[in-house]
Amino acid sequence: MTSWRSASATHVGLVREANEDALFTSDALVIVADGMGGHAAGEVASSVAIATFCEHLGSDTSLVGLADGLRHANERILADAAAHPDRQGMGTTLTSVALVPFGKGRAVAWANIGDSRLYLVRDDVAQQITEDHSVAEEWVRQGRISKEEAAVHPRRHQLTRVLGIDPFVEGDTGLLPVEVGDRLVLCSDGLSNEVSDSQMATIVTQASSLNEACSELVSAALDAGGRDNITVVVVEIESVDVVVPPTSVAKTTSESTLMRRPRRTFHVPRHLTWRSTAFAGAVIALAAGVFVVFGWFAQSGYYLADVDGKVAIYQGHSGGFLWYQPKQVLMTDFKVSEMRPGDRSQIKEHLVEPSLSAAIRHVANMHEQWRMTQPVTTTTLP
Ligand code: MN
């Protein structure tokens, strides 16, 4: 039977006052979550996510169960935030590995949303399995900036997908082919921002025990500055009973469902010769291609706008593009007057975000920044 053993460590770091990260380990499920939202809300988000995810995986341990677990956790956090106004805007990342039935044995499956990471450490190399859901990394995948530019980009920490913000969000899931002796590292960005992949590989490979690997990874992150909460789980594969083909990796994304491509049908008159039909076909195919590309481009961004003093989110390009007009997809409750002056002008200038969830998150962040500049009001009880 495929099996693993694991060790874990978490540390508040050197700068933050509270540890909003959370983790869970068992002999078939490992989870790391990095909560955000300030006050106690970040801790609530990460622990609610882990509790809901565990509960769901208990009744459905499968690849589909992982994706459903993310959806359930998302719903539970949104419901909790709706019931507690002081927790509004809270969210969490979640990265998990689980042993799921596969063929006649069990395989390692993973799930991810946000920018916590799963690495496979083999032959002294740490390979990142998950993709970060950050603005900078989404732009790398769209070919807009290079991997090197992303590493220092100011928006590399701004998440495009996270649990607890967008009701329709989905994570990525997949199966990971493993060998006996492989070590897996699950960590929050408090580790991956401070420790390079090669440093991680060296520490994990040379450590004499999993506990030592965890404590040395945390020490390395603290030595590098410890600017965030640090959480790490190191898993070692002890036995493997099924062969998982490398092509069986499945990923789900919801961003593509937001981009609706226009569909058109063309009718070719019957009396045309094959030559002119072929030519007309080529022209039509080209025109249709241009149409699809323009349609995609016209609807590819989400921008902010001031509508009657509140922040609205539009899909499309401000002012329209060709015959495509932008459409309002969300009216938020955030007042433009409750933003800092610089942010107010960003809204007036229609700041563009790559996804709806990134736009919502940006608005919430701007409001939070403004709120922190406001004097604290104390209520005196009679
Ligand atoms: Mn973090």
Tab-separated table of C-alpha atoms and ligand atoms in Angstrom:
chain	number	residue	atom	x	y	z
A	1	MET	CA	0.000	0.000	0.000
A	2	THR	CA	1.298	3.471	-0.835
A	3	SER	CA	2.201	5.157	2.441
A	4	TRP	CA	4.082	8.125	3.818
A	5	ARG	CA	5.291	9.609	7.055
A	6	SER	CA	5.546	13.318	7.782
A	7	ALA	CA	6.803	16.021	10.110
A	8	SER	CA	5.774	19.655	10.377
A	9	ALA	CA	6.714	23.002	11.878
A	10	THR	CA	5.119	26.439	12.048
A	11	HIS	CA	6.550	29.712	13.322
A	12	VAL	CA	5.056	33.195	13.675
A	13	GLY	CA	8.216	34.709	12.125
A	14	LEU	CA	10.053	37.837	13.248
A	15	VAL	CA	7.648	40.570	12.122
A	16	ARG	CA	4.031	39.441	12.415
A	17	GLU	CA	2.211	39.476	15.760
A	18	ALA	CA	0.016	36.449	15.143
A	19	ASN	CA	0.376	33.213	13.210
A	20	GLU	CA	-2.458	33.063	10.658
A	21	ASP	CA	-1.082	29.904	9.014
A	22	ALA	CA	-2.598	26.526	9.885
A	23	LEU	CA	-1.645	22.936	9.085
A	24	PHE	CA	-2.964	19.402	9.354
A	25	THR	CA	-1.163	16.079	8.953
A	26	SER	CA	-2.351	12.475	9.034
A	27	ASP	CA	-1.280	9.211	7.388
A	28	ALA	CA	-3.443	9.991	4.334
A	29	LEU	CA	-3.932	13.765	4.254
A	30	VAL	CA	-1.673	16.811	4.667
A	31	ILE	CA	-2.860	20.430	4.460
A	32	VAL	CA	-1.168	23.828	4.704
A	33	ALA	CA	-3.273	27.015	4.742
A	34	ASP	CA	-2.134	30.651	4.903
A	35	GLY	CA	-4.903	32.864	6.222
A	36	MET	CA	-5.226	36.590	5.641
A	37	GLY	CA	-7.603	39.314	6.667
A	38	GLY	CA	-6.121	40.944	9.748
A	39	HIS	CA	-7.178	40.813	13.395
A	40	ALA	CA	-8.325	37.271	14.147
A	41	ALA	CA	-9.970	36.801	10.755
A	42	GLY	CA	-6.959	35.255	8.990
A	43	GLU	CA	-6.690	32.576	11.662
A	44	VAL	CA	-10.408	31.878	11.357
A	45	ALA	CA	-10.177	31.562	7.558
A	46	SER	CA	-7.266	29.103	7.579
A	47	SER	CA	-8.697	26.936	10.363
A	48	VAL	CA	-12.231	26.894	8.915
A	49	ALA	CA	-10.729	25.881	5.560
A	50	ILE	CA	-8.756	23.019	7.103
A	51	ALA	CA	-11.688	21.768	9.213
A	52	THR	CA	-14.094	21.810	6.249
A	53	PHE	CA	-11.571	20.241	3.877
A	54	CYS	CA	-10.784	17.404	6.354
A	55	GLU	CA	-14.470	16.788	6.955
A	56	HIS	CA	-15.172	16.549	3.229
A	57	LEU	CA	-12.152	14.362	2.431
A	58	GLY	CA	-13.289	12.010	5.226
A	59	SER	CA	-16.429	11.235	3.229
A	60	ASP	CA	-14.936	11.508	-0.284
A	61	THR	CA	-11.235	10.646	-0.518
A	62	SER	CA	-10.686	11.085	-4.257
A	63	LEU	CA	-9.363	13.539	-6.807
A	64	VAL	CA	-12.875	14.907	-7.278
A	65	GLY	CA	-13.234	14.999	-3.491
A	66	LEU	CA	-10.225	17.340	-3.310
A	67	ALA	CA	-11.802	19.805	-5.748
A	68	ASP	CA	-15.168	19.574	-3.938
A	69	GLY	CA	-13.395	20.023	-0.601
A	70	LEU	CA	-11.992	23.341	-1.849
A	71	ARG	CA	-15.461	24.456	-2.956
A	72	HIS	CA	-16.998	23.499	0.403
A	73	ALA	CA	-14.245	25.324	2.300
A	74	ASN	CA	-14.815	28.391	0.115
A	75	GLU	CA	-18.555	28.375	0.830
A	76	ARG	CA	-18.028	27.900	4.577
A	77	ILE	CA	-15.605	30.855	4.805
A	78	LEU	CA	-17.942	33.096	2.793
A	79	ALA	CA	-20.850	32.115	5.074
A	80	ASP	CA	-18.761	32.775	8.171
A	81	ALA	CA	-17.705	36.207	6.844
A	82	ALA	CA	-21.332	37.057	6.051
A	83	ALA	CA	-22.307	36.175	9.630
A	84	HIS	CA	-19.425	38.143	11.167
A	85	PRO	CA	-18.960	41.586	9.544
A	86	ASP	CA	-15.595	42.076	11.303
A	87	ARG	CA	-14.278	39.093	9.335
A	88	GLN	CA	-15.303	40.390	5.912
A	89	GLY	CA	-12.545	40.138	3.349
A	90	MET	CA	-10.847	37.245	5.134
A	91	GLY	CA	-9.416	34.540	2.923
A	92	THR	CA	-6.930	31.712	2.860
A	93	THR	CA	-4.688	29.741	0.562
A	94	LEU	CA	-4.829	25.954	0.754
A	95	THR	CA	-2.325	23.373	-0.476
A	96	SER	CA	-2.923	19.696	0.194
A	97	VAL	CA	-1.775	16.186	-0.666
A	98	ALA	CA	-3.918	13.099	-0.081
A	99	LEU	CA	-3.592	9.357	-0.699
A	100	VAL	CA	-6.531	8.491	-2.952
A	101	PRO	CA	-7.682	5.123	-4.392
A	102	PHE	CA	-6.131	4.590	-7.832
A	103	GLY	CA	-6.268	1.328	-9.785
A	104	LYS	CA	-5.636	-1.457	-7.275
A	105	GLY	CA	-3.740	0.804	-4.879
A	106	ARG	CA	-3.380	4.383	-3.736
A	107	ALA	CA	-1.851	7.407	-5.468
A	108	VAL	CA	-0.723	10.818	-4.251
A	109	ALA	CA	-3.200	13.511	-5.308
A	110	TRP	CA	-2.778	17.222	-4.688
A	111	ALA	CA	-4.979	20.317	-4.585
A	112	ASN	CA	-4.003	23.974	-4.556
A	113	ILE	CA	-5.445	27.453	-4.432
A	114	GLY	CA	-3.418	30.603	-3.734
A	115	ASP	CA	0.351	30.859	-3.367
A	116	SER	CA	1.251	28.228	-0.807
A	117	ARG	CA	3.297	25.575	-2.584
A	118	LEU	CA	3.907	21.854	-3.073
A	119	TYR	CA	7.421	20.777	-4.046
A	120	LEU	CA	8.744	17.356	-5.032
A	121	VAL	CA	12.319	16.902	-3.790
A	122	ARG	CA	14.176	14.151	-5.676
A	123	ASP	CA	17.878	13.797	-6.611
A	124	ASP	CA	18.779	17.002	-4.756
A	125	VAL	CA	16.346	19.077	-6.865
A	126	ALA	CA	13.163	20.765	-5.584
A	127	GLN	CA	10.553	20.883	-8.334
A	128	GLN	CA	7.564	23.158	-7.740
A	129	ILE	CA	4.413	21.142	-8.565
A	130	THR	CA	1.767	23.791	-7.884
A	131	GLU	CA	1.394	27.083	-9.741
A	132	ASP	CA	0.993	30.277	-7.703
A	133	HIS	CA	-2.301	32.095	-8.212
A	134	SER	CA	-0.755	35.567	-8.073
A	135	VAL	CA	-1.118	38.442	-10.537
A	136	ALA	CA	2.547	38.223	-11.542
A	137	GLU	CA	2.455	34.424	-12.074
A	138	GLU	CA	-0.812	34.620	-14.085
A	139	TRP	CA	0.925	37.179	-16.317
A	140	VAL	CA	3.859	34.793	-16.799
A	141	ARG	CA	1.420	32.083	-17.952
A	142	GLN	CA	-0.223	34.597	-20.318
A	143	GLY	CA	3.232	35.429	-21.729
A	144	ARG	CA	3.009	39.082	-20.667
A	145	ILE	CA	6.108	39.070	-18.434
A	146	SER	CA	9.051	36.708	-17.931
A	147	LYS	CA	9.633	34.392	-14.966
A	148	GLU	CA	12.551	36.642	-13.930
A	149	GLU	CA	10.384	39.778	-14.043
A	150	ALA	CA	7.717	38.013	-11.967
A	151	ALA	CA	10.191	37.178	-9.195
A	152	VAL	CA	10.680	40.892	-8.407
A	153	HIS	CA	7.312	42.200	-9.627
A	154	PRO	CA	5.466	44.456	-7.135
A	155	ARG	CA	2.270	42.435	-7.652
A	156	ARG	CA	3.793	38.990	-7.065
A	157	HIS	CA	2.132	38.835	-3.633
A	158	GLN	CA	-1.301	39.891	-4.864
A	159	LEU	CA	-3.418	36.766	-5.183
A	160	THR	CA	-5.825	36.138	-8.051
A	161	ARG	CA	-7.416	33.075	-6.504
A	162	VAL	CA	-7.943	32.342	-2.827
A	163	LEU	CA	-10.642	30.720	-0.659
A	164	GLY	CA	-13.243	33.042	0.877
A	165	ILE	CA	-13.438	35.939	-1.593
A	166	ASP	CA	-15.117	34.833	-4.817
A	167	PRO	CA	-18.178	32.502	-4.723
A	168	PHE	CA	-17.201	30.811	-8.012
A	169	VAL	CA	-13.528	30.130	-7.482
A	170	GLU	CA	-11.927	26.724	-8.188
A	171	GLY	CA	-8.493	25.389	-7.383
A	172	ASP	CA	-6.072	23.176	-9.305
A	173	THR	CA	-5.879	19.434	-8.631
A	174	GLY	CA	-3.711	16.651	-9.986
A	175	LEU	CA	-2.066	13.287	-9.420
A	176	LEU	CA	1.627	13.198	-8.595
A	177	PRO	CA	3.726	10.180	-9.688
A	178	VAL	CA	6.065	9.384	-6.769
A	179	GLU	CA	8.878	6.957	-5.949
A	180	VAL	CA	9.946	5.468	-2.622
A	181	GLY	CA	12.261	7.950	-0.889
A	182	ASP	CA	10.780	11.056	-2.549
A	183	ARG	CA	10.254	13.913	-0.138
A	184	LEU	CA	7.389	16.354	-0.604
A	185	VAL	CA	7.446	19.857	0.872
A	186	LEU	CA	4.224	21.780	1.486
A	187	CYS	CA	4.788	25.338	2.681
A	188	SER	CA	3.320	28.805	3.057
A	189	ASP	CA	4.925	31.751	1.226
A	190	GLY	CA	6.685	32.690	4.474
A	191	LEU	CA	9.098	29.866	3.587
A	192	SER	CA	9.211	30.074	-0.228
A	193	ASN	CA	9.762	33.862	-0.225
A	194	GLU	CA	12.771	33.560	2.094
A	195	VAL	CA	14.403	30.296	0.959
A	196	SER	CA	15.394	29.514	-2.649
A	197	ASP	CA	14.367	26.243	-4.312
A	198	SER	CA	17.982	25.030	-4.346
A	199	GLN	CA	18.511	25.902	-0.673
A	200	MET	CA	15.310	23.998	0.127
A	201	ALA	CA	16.493	20.962	-1.879
A	202	THR	CA	19.849	20.884	-0.058
A	203	ILE	CA	18.300	21.147	3.409
A	204	VAL	CA	15.631	18.521	2.719
A	205	THR	CA	18.069	16.090	1.070
A	206	GLN	CA	20.779	16.365	3.745
A	207	ALA	CA	18.562	16.359	6.854
A	208	SER	CA	18.896	13.123	8.813
A	209	SER	CA	15.231	13.156	9.863
A	210	LEU	CA	11.994	14.787	8.716
A	211	ASN	CA	11.823	16.775	11.965
A	212	GLU	CA	15.318	18.093	11.348
A	213	ALA	CA	14.360	19.044	7.768
A	214	CYS	CA	11.392	21.062	9.068
A	215	SER	CA	13.293	22.860	11.814
A	216	GLU	CA	16.198	23.684	9.482
A	217	LEU	CA	13.842	25.063	6.821
A	218	VAL	CA	12.196	27.303	9.446
A	219	SER	CA	15.633	28.425	10.711
A	220	ALA	CA	16.724	29.279	7.159
A	221	ALA	CA	13.567	31.394	6.636
A	222	LEU	CA	14.157	33.186	9.968
A	223	ASP	CA	17.810	33.822	9.059
A	224	ALA	CA	16.641	35.362	5.775
A	225	GLY	CA	14.345	37.819	7.576
A	226	GLY	CA	11.282	35.860	8.717
A	227	ARG	CA	8.967	38.579	7.383
A	228	ASP	CA	5.863	36.378	7.382
A	229	ASN	CA	4.442	33.363	9.201
A	230	ILE	CA	6.408	30.240	8.230
A	231	THR	CA	4.735	26.844	7.881
A	232	VAL	CA	6.216	23.683	6.440
A	233	VAL	CA	5.316	19.990	6.222
A	234	VAL	CA	7.860	17.484	4.895
A	235	VAL	CA	6.415	14.164	3.712
A	236	GLU	CA	8.533	11.105	2.866
A	237	ILE	CA	7.130	8.412	0.587
A	238	GLU	CA	7.706	5.058	2.330
A	239	SER	CA	6.082	2.669	-0.129
A	240	VAL	CA	4.359	2.823	-3.521
A	241	ASP	CA	1.841	0.259	-4.823
A	242	VAL	CA	0.637	1.790	-8.120
A	243	VAL	CA	2.305	3.392	-11.097
A	244	VAL	CA	0.749	6.749	-11.940
A	245	PRO	CA	1.431	7.818	-15.535
A	246	PRO	CA	2.932	11.323	-15.661
A	247	THR	CA	0.232	12.389	-18.130
A	248	SER	CA	-2.586	11.788	-15.656
A	249	VAL	CA	-2.185	15.268	-14.169
A	250	ALA	CA	-5.546	17.009	-14.261
A	251	LYS	CA	-5.962	20.681	-13.627
A	252	THR	CA	-9.117	22.669	-13.291
A	253	THR	CA	-9.317	26.394	-13.629
A	254	SER	CA	-12.325	28.639	-13.413
A	255	GLU	CA	-10.791	31.747	-14.983
A	256	SER	CA	-11.493	30.441	-18.494
A	257	THR	CA	-15.208	30.160	-17.771
A	258	LEU	CA	-15.250	33.915	-17.244
A	259	MET	CA	-14.088	34.527	-20.800
A	260	ARG	CA	-17.020	33.855	-23.053
A	261	ARG	CA	-16.003	33.607	-26.643
A	262	PRO	CA	-18.509	34.773	-29.249
A	263	ARG	CA	-19.897	31.948	-31.394
A	264	ARG	CA	-21.088	32.534	-34.975
A	265	THR	CA	-22.149	30.223	-37.789
A	266	PHE	CA	-21.542	30.979	-41.446
A	267	HIS	CA	-23.450	29.485	-44.405
A	268	VAL	CA	-21.568	28.909	-47.655
A	269	PRO	CA	-23.739	29.032	-50.816
A	270	ARG	CA	-23.932	25.623	-52.591
A	271	HIS	CA	-23.159	26.775	-56.157
A	272	LEU	CA	-19.536	27.695	-55.359
A	273	THR	CA	-16.730	25.628	-56.918
A	274	TRP	CA	-14.421	23.678	-54.625
A	275	ARG	CA	-11.642	26.209	-55.260
A	276	SER	CA	-13.677	29.248	-54.303
A	277	THR	CA	-15.246	27.283	-51.470
A	278	ALA	CA	-11.780	26.508	-50.125
A	279	PHE	CA	-10.769	30.144	-50.533
A	280	ALA	CA	-13.971	31.400	-48.890
A	281	GLY	CA	-13.464	28.831	-46.131
A	282	ALA	CA	-9.957	30.098	-45.480
A	283	VAL	CA	-11.148	33.712	-45.406
A	284	ILE	CA	-14.017	32.814	-43.090
A	285	ALA	CA	-11.704	30.800	-40.821
A	286	LEU	CA	-9.318	33.745	-40.668
A	287	ALA	CA	-12.140	36.209	-39.976
A	288	ALA	CA	-13.598	33.906	-37.335
A	289	GLY	CA	-10.149	33.600	-35.747
A	290	VAL	CA	-9.760	37.369	-35.663
A	291	PHE	CA	-13.270	37.659	-34.255
A	292	VAL	CA	-12.521	35.162	-31.475
A	293	VAL	CA	-9.202	36.819	-30.630
A	294	PHE	CA	-10.759	40.299	-30.573
A	295	GLY	CA	-13.659	38.978	-28.522
A	296	TRP	CA	-11.292	37.399	-26.057
A	297	PHE	CA	-9.195	40.563	-25.849
A	298	ALA	CA	-12.255	42.787	-25.527
A	299	GLN	CA	-13.457	40.830	-22.505
A	300	SER	CA	-10.100	39.843	-21.035
A	301	GLY	CA	-9.764	42.448	-18.294
A	302	TYR	CA	-11.659	43.583	-15.248
A	303	TYR	CA	-11.491	47.256	-14.362
A	304	LEU	CA	-12.634	49.406	-11.474
A	305	ALA	CA	-14.973	52.368	-11.799
A	306	ASP	CA	-16.696	54.928	-9.588
A	307	VAL	CA	-20.476	54.501	-9.862
A	308	ASP	CA	-22.424	56.907	-7.644
A	309	GLY	CA	-19.601	57.006	-5.127
A	310	LYS	CA	-19.198	53.232	-4.868
A	311	VAL	CA	-16.650	50.968	-6.519
A	312	ALA	CA	-18.019	48.886	-9.401
A	313	ILE	CA	-16.175	46.188	-11.355
A	314	TYR	CA	-16.565	45.967	-15.130
A	315	GLN	CA	-15.509	43.201	-17.491
A	316	GLY	CA	-13.927	44.459	-20.705
A	317	HIS	CA	-11.965	47.538	-21.659
A	318	SER	CA	-12.979	50.960	-20.441
A	319	GLY	CA	-14.596	52.876	-23.319
A	320	GLY	CA	-15.163	49.609	-25.172
A	321	PHE	CA	-13.148	47.902	-27.882
A	322	LEU	CA	-14.484	47.773	-31.453
A	323	TRP	CA	-18.144	46.734	-31.093
A	324	TYR	CA	-17.653	45.192	-27.633
A	325	GLN	CA	-18.914	47.253	-24.741
A	326	PRO	CA	-17.754	46.637	-21.171
A	327	LYS	CA	-20.356	45.258	-18.811
A	328	GLN	CA	-20.748	45.775	-15.100
A	329	VAL	CA	-20.259	42.428	-13.343
A	330	LEU	CA	-20.211	43.518	-9.719
A	331	MET	CA	-21.301	46.502	-7.637
A	332	THR	CA	-19.363	46.507	-4.368
A	333	ASP	CA	-20.341	48.160	-1.083
A	334	PHE	CA	-16.989	49.926	-0.863
A	335	LYS	CA	-17.266	53.738	-0.978
A	336	VAL	CA	-14.748	55.574	-3.164
A	337	SER	CA	-14.511	58.208	-0.396
A	338	GLU	CA	-13.229	55.445	1.892
A	339	MET	CA	-10.057	54.940	-0.127
A	340	ARG	CA	-6.754	56.759	0.055
A	341	PRO	CA	-6.355	59.640	-2.484
A	342	GLY	CA	-3.852	57.665	-4.617
A	343	ASP	CA	-6.236	54.708	-4.771
A	344	ARG	CA	-9.150	56.992	-5.637
A	345	SER	CA	-7.289	58.143	-8.728
A	346	GLN	CA	-6.503	54.482	-9.616
A	347	ILE	CA	-10.263	53.853	-9.608
A	348	LYS	CA	-10.896	56.989	-11.733
A	349	GLU	CA	-8.202	55.804	-14.164
A	350	HIS	CA	-9.913	52.379	-14.393
A	351	LEU	CA	-7.175	50.148	-12.985
A	352	VAL	CA	-7.256	46.787	-14.825
A	353	GLU	CA	-7.027	43.381	-13.109
A	354	PRO	CA	-6.603	39.995	-14.833
A	355	SER	CA	-9.530	38.310	-13.068
A	356	LEU	CA	-12.692	39.121	-11.161
A	357	SER	CA	-11.329	37.719	-7.918
A	358	ALA	CA	-8.156	39.804	-8.275
A	359	ALA	CA	-10.284	42.914	-8.809
A	360	ILE	CA	-12.432	42.169	-5.723
A	361	ARG	CA	-9.350	41.490	-3.654
A	362	HIS	CA	-7.703	44.715	-4.817
A	363	VAL	CA	-10.760	46.779	-3.832
A	364	ALA	CA	-10.866	45.123	-0.396
A	365	ASN	CA	-7.121	45.757	0.035
A	366	MET	CA	-7.474	49.430	-0.890
A	367	HIS	CA	-10.278	49.857	1.638
A	368	GLU	CA	-8.226	48.066	4.292
A	369	GLN	CA	-5.257	50.394	3.586
A	370	TRP	CA	-7.533	53.411	3.983
A	371	ARG	CA	-9.057	52.034	7.187
A	372	MET	CA	-5.623	51.665	8.753
A	373	THR	CA	-4.973	55.397	8.199
A	374	GLN	CA	-8.129	56.331	10.111
A	375	PRO	CA	-7.921	57.355	13.784
A	376	VAL	CA	-9.140	54.674	16.190
A	377	THR	CA	-12.516	55.597	17.630
A	378	THR	CA	-13.336	54.419	21.114
A	379	THR	CA	-16.875	53.943	22.250
A	380	THR	CA	-17.597	54.963	25.823
A	381	LEU	CA	-20.267	52.915	27.526
A	382	PRO	CA	-22.815	54.876	29.606
B	1	MN	MN	1.935	34.165	4.110
